[in-house]
Coordinates of C-alpha atoms in Angstrom, one line a residue:
M1 CA 23.6 19.1 12.6
Y2 CA 19.8 18.5 12.3
F3 CA 19.7 19.6 8.7
K4 CA 22.8 17.6 7.8
L5 CA 21.3 14.5 9.4
L6 CA 17.9 15.2 7.7
K7 CA 19.5 15.5 4.3
V8 CA 21.2 12.1 4.8
F9 CA 18.0 10.4 5.9
L10 CA 16.0 11.9 3.1
K11 CA 18.5 10.8 0.5
E12 CA 18.5 7.3 2.0
N13 CA 14.7 7.0 2.0
Y14 CA 13.4 9.1 -0.9
S15 CA 16.2 9.6 -3.5
L16 CA 15.7 8.4 -7.1
K17 CA 18.6 6.0 -6.6
R18 CA 16.7 4.3 -3.8
L19 CA 13.5 4.4 -5.8
L20 CA 14.9 3.0 -9.0
G21 CA 17.8 1.0 -7.8
S22 CA 20.2 3.2 -9.8
S23 CA 20.7 6.9 -10.5
A24 CA 18.4 8.7 -12.9
K25 CA 21.3 9.4 -15.3
Q26 CA 22.0 5.7 -15.5
S27 CA 18.3 4.7 -15.8
K28 CA 16.6 7.2 -18.0
T29 CA 14.1 4.6 -19.3
K30 CA 13.2 3.6 -15.7
T31 CA 12.8 7.2 -14.7
I32 CA 10.5 8.0 -17.6
L33 CA 8.4 4.9 -17.1
L34 CA 8.1 5.5 -13.3
S35 CA 7.2 9.1 -13.9
I36 CA 4.4 8.1 -16.3
L37 CA 3.1 5.6 -13.8
L38 CA 3.2 8.0 -10.9
I39 CA 1.4 10.7 -13.0
Y40 CA -1.2 8.2 -14.0
G41 CA -1.8 6.9 -10.5
L42 CA -1.9 10.4 -9.0
G43 CA -4.2 11.6 -11.8
T44 CA -6.6 8.7 -11.1
I45 CA -6.8 9.4 -7.4
L46 CA -7.3 13.2 -7.9
F47 CA -9.9 12.7 -10.6
S48 CA -12.0 10.1 -8.7
F49 CA -11.8 11.9 -5.3
G50 CA -12.1 15.3 -7.0
F51 CA -15.3 14.5 -8.8
L52 CA -17.0 13.2 -5.6
F53 CA -15.8 16.1 -3.4
F54 CA -16.7 18.6 -6.0
E55 CA -20.3 17.3 -6.2
M56 CA -20.4 17.2 -2.4
G57 CA -19.2 20.8 -2.2
K58 CA -22.0 21.8 -4.5
I59 CA -24.6 20.1 -2.2
F60 CA -23.0 21.7 0.9
K61 CA -23.2 25.1 -0.7
E62 CA -26.9 24.6 -1.5
T63 CA -27.6 23.8 2.2
N64 CA -25.4 26.6 3.5
S65 CA -23.0 24.2 5.1
L66 CA -19.9 24.5 2.9
D67 CA -17.7 24.9 5.9
S68 CA -18.3 21.2 6.7
L69 CA -15.6 20.5 4.1
L70 CA -13.1 22.0 6.6
T71 CA -14.0 19.2 9.0
Y72 CA -13.3 16.7 6.2
I73 CA -9.9 18.2 5.5
F74 CA -8.9 18.2 9.2
M75 CA -10.3 14.7 10.0
Y76 CA -8.9 13.0 6.9
S77 CA -5.5 14.5 7.7
T78 CA -5.8 13.1 11.2
F79 CA -6.9 9.6 10.2
L80 CA -4.1 9.4 7.6
S81 CA -1.6 10.4 10.2
V82 CA -2.9 7.8 12.7
F83 CA -2.7 5.1 10.0
F84 CA 0.9 5.8 9.0
V85 CA 2.2 6.4 12.5
L86 CA 0.8 3.0 13.7
I87 CA 2.5 1.3 10.8
R88 CA 5.8 3.2 10.6
A89 CA 6.6 4.5 14.1
G90 CA 8.2 1.2 15.1
S91 CA 10.7 1.2 12.3
Y92 CA 11.3 4.9 12.2
L93 CA 11.6 5.7 15.9
F94 CA 11.7 2.7 18.2
N95 CA 13.6 0.2 16.1
Y96 CA 15.6 1.9 13.4
K97 CA 18.2 -0.3 11.8
D98 CA 21.1 2.2 11.8
Y99 CA 20.9 2.7 15.6
D100 CA 24.3 1.0 16.2
F101 CA 26.0 3.5 13.9
L102 CA 24.1 6.6 15.0
G103 CA 24.5 5.8 18.7
S104 CA 28.3 5.8 18.3
L105 CA 28.3 9.3 16.8
P106 CA 28.6 12.5 18.9
I107 CA 25.1 13.6 18.1
K108 CA 22.5 14.6 20.7
N109 CA 19.6 12.2 21.0
E110 CA 17.0 15.0 20.5
V111 CA 18.6 15.9 17.1
V112 CA 18.4 12.2 15.9
V113 CA 14.8 11.9 17.1
A114 CA 13.8 15.2 15.4
A115 CA 15.4 14.1 12.1
K116 CA 13.8 10.6 12.3
I117 CA 10.4 12.2 13.0
S118 CA 10.8 14.6 10.1
V119 CA 11.6 11.7 7.7
M120 CA 8.5 9.8 8.9
M121 CA 6.4 12.9 8.5
V122 CA 7.4 13.3 4.9
M123 CA 5.3 10.3 3.8
I124 CA 2.4 11.5 5.9
Y125 CA 2.6 15.0 4.4
I126 CA 2.7 13.6 0.9
S127 CA -0.4 11.5 1.5
V128 CA -2.2 14.3 3.3
Y129 CA -1.7 16.9 0.6
I130 CA -2.7 14.4 -2.2
V131 CA -5.9 13.2 -0.4
T132 CA -7.0 16.6 0.8
A133 CA -6.3 18.5 -2.5
P134 CA -9.7 17.7 -4.0
M135 CA -11.4 18.9 -0.8
I136 CA -9.4 22.1 -0.8
F137 CA -10.3 22.8 -4.4
S138 CA -14.0 22.1 -3.9
Y139 CA -14.1 24.4 -0.9
L140 CA -12.3 27.3 -2.6
Y141 CA -14.3 26.9 -5.8
H142 CA -17.7 26.9 -4.2
H143 CA -16.8 29.4 -1.5
G144 CA -14.9 31.7 -3.8
F145 CA -11.2 31.8 -4.1
S146 CA -9.3 33.3 -1.2
L147 CA -5.6 33.5 -1.1
Y148 CA -5.7 33.8 2.7
A149 CA -7.8 30.7 3.1
L150 CA -5.5 28.7 0.7
I151 CA -2.3 29.7 2.6
V152 CA -3.8 29.0 6.0
I153 CA -5.1 25.6 4.9
L154 CA -1.8 24.6 3.3
L155 CA 0.2 25.7 6.4
S156 CA -2.3 24.1 8.8
L157 CA -1.8 20.7 7.1
I158 CA 1.8 20.9 8.3
F159 CA 0.7 21.0 11.9
I160 CA -2.5 18.9 11.9
P161 CA -0.6 15.5 11.9
I162 CA 1.6 16.5 14.9
I163 CA -0.8 15.6 17.7
P164 CA -1.9 12.2 16.2
M165 CA 1.8 11.5 15.6
I166 CA 2.6 12.1 19.3
I167 CA -0.3 10.2 20.8
F168 CA -0.1 7.1 18.4
S169 CA 3.7 6.9 18.6
F170 CA 3.3 6.1 22.3
I171 CA 0.5 3.7 21.5
S172 CA 2.6 2.0 18.9
L173 CA 5.5 1.7 21.4
L174 CA 3.1 0.2 24.0
I175 CA 1.7 -2.3 21.6
T176 CA 5.1 -3.3 20.4
Y177 CA 6.4 -3.7 23.9
L178 CA 3.5 -5.9 25.0
L179 CA 3.5 -8.0 21.9
N180 CA 7.3 -8.6 22.0
K181 CA 6.8 -9.9 25.5
L182 CA 4.1 -12.3 24.2
G183 CA 6.1 -13.2 21.1
I184 CA 3.3 -12.4 18.6
N185 CA 4.5 -9.0 17.3
K186 CA 4.7 -9.9 13.6
I187 CA 1.3 -11.6 13.2
F188 CA -0.4 -8.8 15.2
N189 CA 1.1 -6.1 13.1
I190 CA -0.2 -7.9 10.0
I191 CA -3.7 -8.2 11.5
L192 CA -3.6 -4.6 12.6
T193 CA -2.6 -3.4 9.1
F194 CA -5.4 -5.3 7.4
S195 CA -7.9 -4.3 10.0
L196 CA -7.0 -0.6 9.5
L197 CA -7.3 -0.9 5.7
L198 CA -10.6 -2.9 5.9
G199 CA -11.9 -0.5 8.5
Y200 CA -11.2 2.5 6.3
M201 CA -13.0 0.8 3.4
Y202 CA -16.0 0.1 5.6
F203 CA -15.8 3.7 6.9
A204 CA -15.6 5.1 3.3
F205 CA -18.5 3.3 1.8
S206 CA -20.9 2.3 4.6
F207 CA -22.4 5.7 5.6
S208 CA -24.2 6.4 2.3
A209 CA -27.7 5.1 2.3
D210 CA -28.5 5.7 -1.4
G211 CA -24.9 4.9 -2.6
A212 CA -24.8 8.1 -4.7
N213 CA -21.8 9.6 -2.9
P214 CA -20.0 7.5 -0.3
F215 CA -18.5 10.6 1.4
M216 CA -21.7 12.4 2.0
G217 CA -22.8 10.1 4.8
Q218 CA -19.6 10.7 6.7
A219 CA -20.4 14.3 7.6
E220 CA -22.3 13.5 10.8
F221 CA -19.7 11.0 12.0
L222 CA -16.8 13.3 11.4
D223 CA -18.5 16.2 13.1
S224 CA -19.2 14.1 16.2
V225 CA -15.6 12.9 16.4
S226 CA -14.2 16.4 15.8
Q227 CA -16.0 17.6 18.9
Y228 CA -13.4 15.8 21.0
I229 CA -10.4 17.5 19.3
P230 CA -9.9 21.0 20.7
T231 CA -7.7 22.2 17.8
V232 CA -10.4 21.6 15.2
K233 CA -12.2 24.8 16.4
L234 CA -9.0 26.8 16.1
F235 CA -8.5 25.5 12.5
F236 CA -12.1 26.2 11.6
N237 CA -12.0 29.8 13.0
A238 CA -8.7 30.5 11.3
V239 CA -10.1 29.5 7.9
A240 CA -13.8 30.2 7.9
N241 CA -13.7 33.3 10.1
Q242 CA -10.3 34.5 9.0
D243 CA -9.1 34.7 12.6
I244 CA -5.4 35.1 12.3
L245 CA -5.0 34.9 16.1
A246 CA -6.7 31.5 16.2
F247 CA -4.2 30.3 13.5
L248 CA -1.2 31.5 15.5
I249 CA -2.5 29.8 18.6
F250 CA -3.0 26.6 16.6
V251 CA 0.6 26.8 15.3
V252 CA 2.1 27.5 18.7
I253 CA 0.2 24.7 20.4
N254 CA 1.3 22.1 17.9
L255 CA 4.9 23.3 17.9
A256 CA 5.1 23.4 21.6
L257 CA 3.7 19.8 21.9
L258 CA 6.2 18.6 19.2
L259 CA 9.2 20.1 21.1
I260 CA 7.9 18.6 24.4
F261 CA 7.5 15.2 22.7
I262 CA 11.1 15.3 21.2
F263 CA 12.8 16.2 24.5
A264 CA 10.5 14.0 26.6
S265 CA 10.9 10.9 24.4
K266 CA 14.5 11.1 23.4
D267 CA 15.8 8.9 26.3
L268 CA 12.9 6.5 25.9
I269 CA 13.5 6.1 22.2
N270 CA 17.3 5.6 22.9
K271 CA 16.6 2.9 25.5
T272 CA 14.0 1.2 23.3
N273 CA 16.5 0.9 20.5
Q274 CA 19.2 -0.3 22.9
N275 CA 16.9 -3.1 24.2
Q276 CA 15.9 -4.1 20.7
T277 CA 19.5 -4.3 19.5
K278 CA 20.4 -6.5 22.5
S279 CA 17.3 -8.7 21.7
I280 CA 18.4 -9.2 18.1
R281 CA 22.0 -10.1 19.2
R282 CA 20.6 -12.7 21.7
R283 CA 18.3 -14.3 19.1
R284 CA 19.2 -17.7 17.9
H285 CA 17.4 -20.1 15.6
S286 CA 17.0 -23.6 16.8
G287 CA 15.1 -26.7 15.8
K288 CA 15.6 -29.7 13.6
L289 CA 16.3 -29.2 9.9
K290 CA 13.8 -30.8 7.5
Q291 CA 15.0 -32.1 4.2
R292 CA 13.0 -30.9 1.2
S293 CA 13.2 -30.8 -2.5
V294 CA 14.9 -27.7 -4.0
V295 CA 11.7 -26.1 -5.1
E296 CA 9.9 -26.9 -1.8
A297 CA 12.8 -25.3 0.1
L298 CA 12.8 -22.2 -2.0
I299 CA 9.1 -21.8 -1.7
A300 CA 9.3 -22.3 2.1
K301 CA 12.0 -19.6 2.2
E302 CA 9.6 -17.3 0.3
V303 CA 6.8 -18.0 2.8
K304 CA 9.1 -17.1 5.7
K305 CA 10.2 -13.9 4.0
F306 CA 6.6 -13.0 3.1
F307 CA 5.3 -13.1 6.7
S308 CA 8.4 -11.5 8.2
V309 CA 7.9 -8.2 6.4
N310 CA 4.7 -6.4 7.3
I311 CA 4.7 -4.1 4.3
Y312 CA 5.2 -7.1 2.0
V313 CA 2.1 -8.8 3.4
M314 CA 0.0 -5.6 3.4
N315 CA 0.7 -4.7 -0.3
T316 CA 0.6 -8.1 -1.9
G317 CA -1.7 -9.9 0.5
F318 CA -4.6 -7.5 0.6
G319 CA -6.1 -8.8 -2.6
P320 CA -6.3 -12.4 -1.3
V321 CA -7.9 -11.1 1.9
L322 CA -10.6 -9.3 -0.1
M323 CA -11.2 -12.4 -2.2
F324 CA -11.6 -14.5 0.9
I325 CA -14.0 -12.0 2.5
G326 CA -15.9 -11.7 -0.8
G327 CA -16.3 -15.5 -1.1
V328 CA -17.6 -15.8 2.4
L329 CA -20.0 -12.8 2.0
S330 CA -21.3 -14.3 -1.3
F331 CA -22.8 -17.2 0.7
I332 CA -24.3 -14.9 3.3
Y333 CA -25.7 -12.4 0.8
A334 CA -26.5 -14.7 -2.0
G335 CA -30.0 -13.1 -2.5
K336 CA -28.6 -9.6 -2.9
I337 CA -26.0 -11.0 -5.4
E338 CA -28.8 -12.6 -7.4
D339 CA -30.7 -9.3 -7.4
F340 CA -27.6 -7.5 -8.7
A341 CA -27.1 -10.1 -11.4
S342 CA -30.7 -9.8 -12.5
Q343 CA -30.2 -6.1 -13.1
M344 CA -27.2 -6.9 -15.4
I345 CA -29.2 -9.2 -17.7
G346 CA -30.1 -6.4 -20.1
L347 CA -26.5 -5.4 -20.6
D348 CA -24.4 -6.7 -23.5
F349 CA -21.6 -7.9 -21.2
N350 CA -22.3 -11.2 -19.3
I351 CA -22.1 -11.2 -15.6
E352 CA -19.5 -14.0 -15.8
Y353 CA -17.1 -11.6 -17.5
I354 CA -17.7 -8.9 -14.9
L355 CA -16.8 -11.4 -12.2
L356 CA -13.7 -12.5 -14.1
I357 CA -12.5 -8.9 -14.6
F358 CA -13.0 -8.2 -10.8
V359 CA -11.0 -11.4 -9.9
G360 CA -8.4 -10.5 -12.5
F361 CA -8.0 -7.0 -10.9
L362 CA -7.6 -8.6 -7.4
L363 CA -5.1 -11.1 -8.7
S364 CA -3.1 -8.3 -10.2
T365 CA -2.5 -6.9 -6.7
V366 CA -0.5 -10.1 -6.0
Y367 CA 2.9 -9.3 -7.5
T368 CA 5.4 -11.0 -5.3
S369 CA 7.2 -12.5 -8.3
A370 CA 8.0 -9.0 -9.6
I371 CA 9.8 -8.0 -6.4
S372 CA 10.8 -11.2 -4.5
L373 CA 14.2 -11.4 -6.2
S374 CA 14.9 -7.8 -5.3
L375 CA 14.1 -8.6 -1.6
E376 CA 17.0 -10.9 -1.5
G377 CA 19.1 -7.7 -1.2
N378 CA 22.6 -8.3 0.0
N379 CA 21.9 -12.0 0.4
F380 CA 21.6 -12.4 -3.4
W381 CA 25.2 -13.5 -3.7
L382 CA 24.6 -16.2 -1.1
L383 CA 21.6 -17.5 -3.1
R384 CA 23.6 -17.3 -6.3
S385 CA 26.5 -19.3 -4.7
L386 CA 24.2 -22.3 -4.1
P387 CA 24.2 -25.1 -6.7
I388 CA 20.8 -24.1 -7.9
K389 CA 19.9 -23.1 -11.4
A390 CA 18.7 -19.5 -11.9
K391 CA 15.6 -20.7 -13.7
T392 CA 14.7 -22.9 -10.7
I393 CA 15.0 -19.9 -8.4
M394 CA 12.8 -17.7 -10.6
L395 CA 10.2 -20.4 -11.2
S396 CA 10.0 -21.1 -7.5
K397 CA 9.3 -17.4 -6.9
M398 CA 6.7 -17.5 -9.6
L399 CA 5.0 -20.5 -8.0
F400 CA 4.9 -18.8 -4.7
N401 CA 3.1 -15.9 -6.3
V402 CA 0.5 -18.4 -7.7
L403 CA 0.1 -20.0 -4.3
V404 CA -0.6 -16.6 -2.6
G405 CA -3.4 -15.5 -5.0
L406 CA -4.8 -18.4 -6.9
P407 CA -6.5 -20.5 -4.1
F408 CA -8.4 -17.4 -3.0
A409 CA -9.3 -16.5 -6.5
I410 CA -10.7 -20.0 -7.1
F411 CA -12.7 -19.7 -3.9
L412 CA -14.2 -16.4 -4.8
T413 CA -15.0 -17.4 -8.3
G414 CA -16.6 -20.7 -7.2
A415 CA -18.6 -19.1 -4.3
I416 CA -20.1 -16.4 -6.5
S417 CA -20.7 -18.8 -9.4
F418 CA -22.5 -21.3 -7.3
S419 CA -24.5 -18.5 -5.7
L420 CA -25.6 -17.3 -9.1
S421 CA -26.2 -20.9 -10.4
F422 CA -23.9 -20.7 -13.3
D423 CA -23.6 -23.7 -15.7
F424 CA -21.3 -26.2 -14.2
L425 CA -19.1 -26.4 -17.4
T426 CA -18.9 -22.6 -17.4
I427 CA -17.7 -22.6 -13.8
I428 CA -15.0 -25.1 -14.6
L429 CA -13.8 -23.1 -17.6
M430 CA -13.9 -19.9 -15.5
M431 CA -11.6 -21.5 -13.0
V432 CA -9.3 -22.7 -15.8
L433 CA -9.1 -19.1 -17.1
I434 CA -8.4 -17.7 -13.6
S435 CA -5.7 -20.4 -13.1
S436 CA -4.0 -19.7 -16.5
F437 CA -4.2 -16.0 -15.8
S438 CA -2.5 -16.4 -12.4
F439 CA 0.4 -18.4 -14.0
A440 CA 0.7 -15.9 -16.9
S441 CA 0.8 -12.8 -14.8
S442 CA 3.2 -14.5 -12.3
I443 CA 5.7 -15.4 -15.0
L444 CA 5.5 -11.9 -16.4
G445 CA 6.3 -10.6 -12.9
S446 CA 9.4 -12.9 -12.8
I447 CA 10.6 -11.5 -16.1
I448 CA 10.0 -7.9 -14.9
N449 CA 12.1 -8.6 -11.8
L450 CA 14.9 -10.0 -13.9
Y451 CA 15.1 -6.7 -15.8
F452 CA 14.3 -4.3 -13.0
P453 CA 16.0 -5.7 -9.9
K454 CA 16.7 -3.5 -6.9
F455 CA 19.2 -5.1 -4.5
E456 CA 20.3 -1.9 -2.8
Y457 CA 17.7 -0.5 -0.4
K458 CA 17.5 0.9 3.1
N459 CA 14.3 -1.0 4.0
E460 CA 11.9 -3.4 2.3
T461 CA 9.3 -0.6 1.7
E462 CA 11.5 0.8 -1.1
V463 CA 11.2 -2.5 -2.9
V464 CA 7.6 -3.3 -2.2
K465 CA 6.1 0.1 -2.7
Q466 CA 8.5 2.3 -4.6
S467 CA 10.5 0.1 -7.0
M468 CA 10.0 -0.2 -10.7
G469 CA 9.3 -3.9 -10.3
A470 CA 6.4 -3.2 -8.0
F471 CA 4.8 -0.7 -10.4
L472 CA 5.3 -2.8 -13.5
G473 CA 4.3 -6.0 -11.6
M474 CA 0.9 -4.7 -10.7
F475 CA 0.3 -2.8 -13.9
G476 CA 1.5 -5.8 -15.9
G477 CA -1.4 -7.9 -14.5
L478 CA -3.9 -5.1 -15.1
G479 CA -2.6 -4.7 -18.6
L480 CA -3.0 -8.5 -19.3
T481 CA -6.6 -8.2 -17.9
F482 CA -7.2 -5.2 -20.2
I483 CA -5.9 -7.1 -23.3
L484 CA -8.0 -10.2 -22.6
G485 CA -11.0 -7.9 -22.2
L486 CA -10.4 -6.3 -25.6
I487 CA -10.0 -9.7 -27.2
K488 CA -13.3 -10.8 -25.8
A489 CA -15.1 -7.6 -26.7
Y490 CA -13.8 -7.2 -30.3
V491 CA -12.8 -10.7 -31.4
L492 CA -14.8 -13.3 -29.4
D493 CA -18.0 -11.2 -28.9
S494 CA -20.3 -13.5 -31.0
I495 CA -18.7 -16.8 -29.8
D496 CA -20.3 -19.1 -27.2
I497 CA -19.2 -18.2 -23.7
N498 CA -17.6 -21.6 -23.0
L499 CA -15.6 -21.5 -26.2
S500 CA -14.5 -18.0 -25.6
L501 CA -13.4 -18.9 -22.0
L502 CA -11.4 -21.8 -23.5
I503 CA -9.7 -19.6 -26.1
L504 CA -8.8 -16.9 -23.5
S505 CA -7.3 -19.7 -21.3
L506 CA -5.2 -20.9 -24.2
L507 CA -3.9 -17.4 -24.8
N508 CA -2.9 -17.2 -21.2
M509 CA -1.1 -20.5 -21.5
L510 CA 0.7 -19.3 -24.5
V511 CA 1.9 -16.2 -22.5
F512 CA 3.0 -18.5 -19.7
Y513 CA 4.9 -20.8 -22.2
G514 CA 6.6 -17.9 -23.8
G515 CA 7.6 -16.5 -20.4
Y516 CA 8.9 -19.9 -19.3
Q517 CA 11.0 -20.3 -22.4
F518 CA 12.4 -16.8 -21.9
I519 CA 13.4 -17.5 -18.2
N520 CA 14.9 -20.9 -19.3
K521 CA 17.2 -19.1 -21.8
K522 CA 17.9 -15.8 -20.1
A523 CA 17.8 -16.2 -16.3
E524 CA 21.3 -17.7 -16.0
S525 CA 23.0 -14.9 -18.0
L526 CA 21.1 -12.2 -16.2
F527 CA 22.1 -13.7 -12.8
I528 CA 25.7 -13.6 -13.9
K529 CA 25.2 -9.9 -14.9
F530 CA 23.8 -9.2 -11.4
S531 CA 26.8 -10.8 -9.7

């Protein structure tokens, strides 16, 4: 029964139909495009991480400390597991949506729990193997290839996440229980997610004094933390000393703890899901209704949806958070920013354009307009039945995307520009360019969602992270940034900066106007097709 249930869960969460919104046979173009984007993204990660860890392995080899890479492999696997468990344990174990259906079936609780854990671990394993692949390659290359070491490392990565999963599943449950009592569960989860991401960024880049390789400075910290994890020594001995007994003990310990966890938590997980279901059934919305214009009401609905889905906020709201932090820090570290800008004076590219490219990249991470229609899900028919034009719905979703990113982009651009004492007219034109870019990329996102909707999904993660609209939405913004950069470099290179900023802004406005006309003519017919 476990394998049958696991097969169903995997199909629900990771099938191509869930990923694309339709089967691969029906969507060959989508499948090809998504495959290209996945290969590109995976290649970028492996190349950037691979280069840094390859160079680090070379340094470790010269200092006779190559085995330190094993600590990196173990600790990065552990940290990734902690991150995913804290975010996903609630929805996968303690509050899964199909509890009412599964609870009525003659299936033992431990079987359901084991299958749910397995599905949650799939994403952890994918992340762990991708992130640690450059470390494993560096270790085997500099140490000398060993089939035994490769097999032991790959098998060990299956068991390393188990202990973090057990510990932080209970921590996640405790946090959820306390916050539900206080009524601040949603906002805390959002803050926790951003804190984890920002904490990782600080951890990844704050240990290197010279800035040459941000991972080098982590060695001492990882070694000190690993001293408190008993299984690290077993893993180290199994790989470095080729101690097969240590590997077997390592496997047995983790398997035993996993089995204990499944049988010890099955009743708790069942009770938690029962309580959550009762809580949902008791929930009622109260309060006075406030009359708004159609556009205001639609944007208000988008705001409510945005903050009700943690993964939605995390993926599309991280850019604005970084822009806000960057703007604040630009006032605090104005002197260092000026020193950096002075080093760029000798380059052919103006510092203003470097700032604009950076802001354009962060704005590209705000792609709500490319997925917000899909997030209507089964409620799309209800939205469609309202006496509201399709173009009004799509333009409202586009405006919401602008509101999420543009104010923070203006703040960051203005803060750094004033810190560097840019010409006032240049600052105004930079803000105009940023604004026109936000509108252009947002309208492109709306068009993308019209052509790549995904109304059938098990949970919002499939839309926000795994859908074609999400991929094209972000890469569409990046593509527009790249095209504008090429026009500046090869067409407007010799033109005054203020005039070139104005021309680029006009190009963005043309893109927005074309997109607006397209939605005005096509949205209604596409909505009818969806129905």
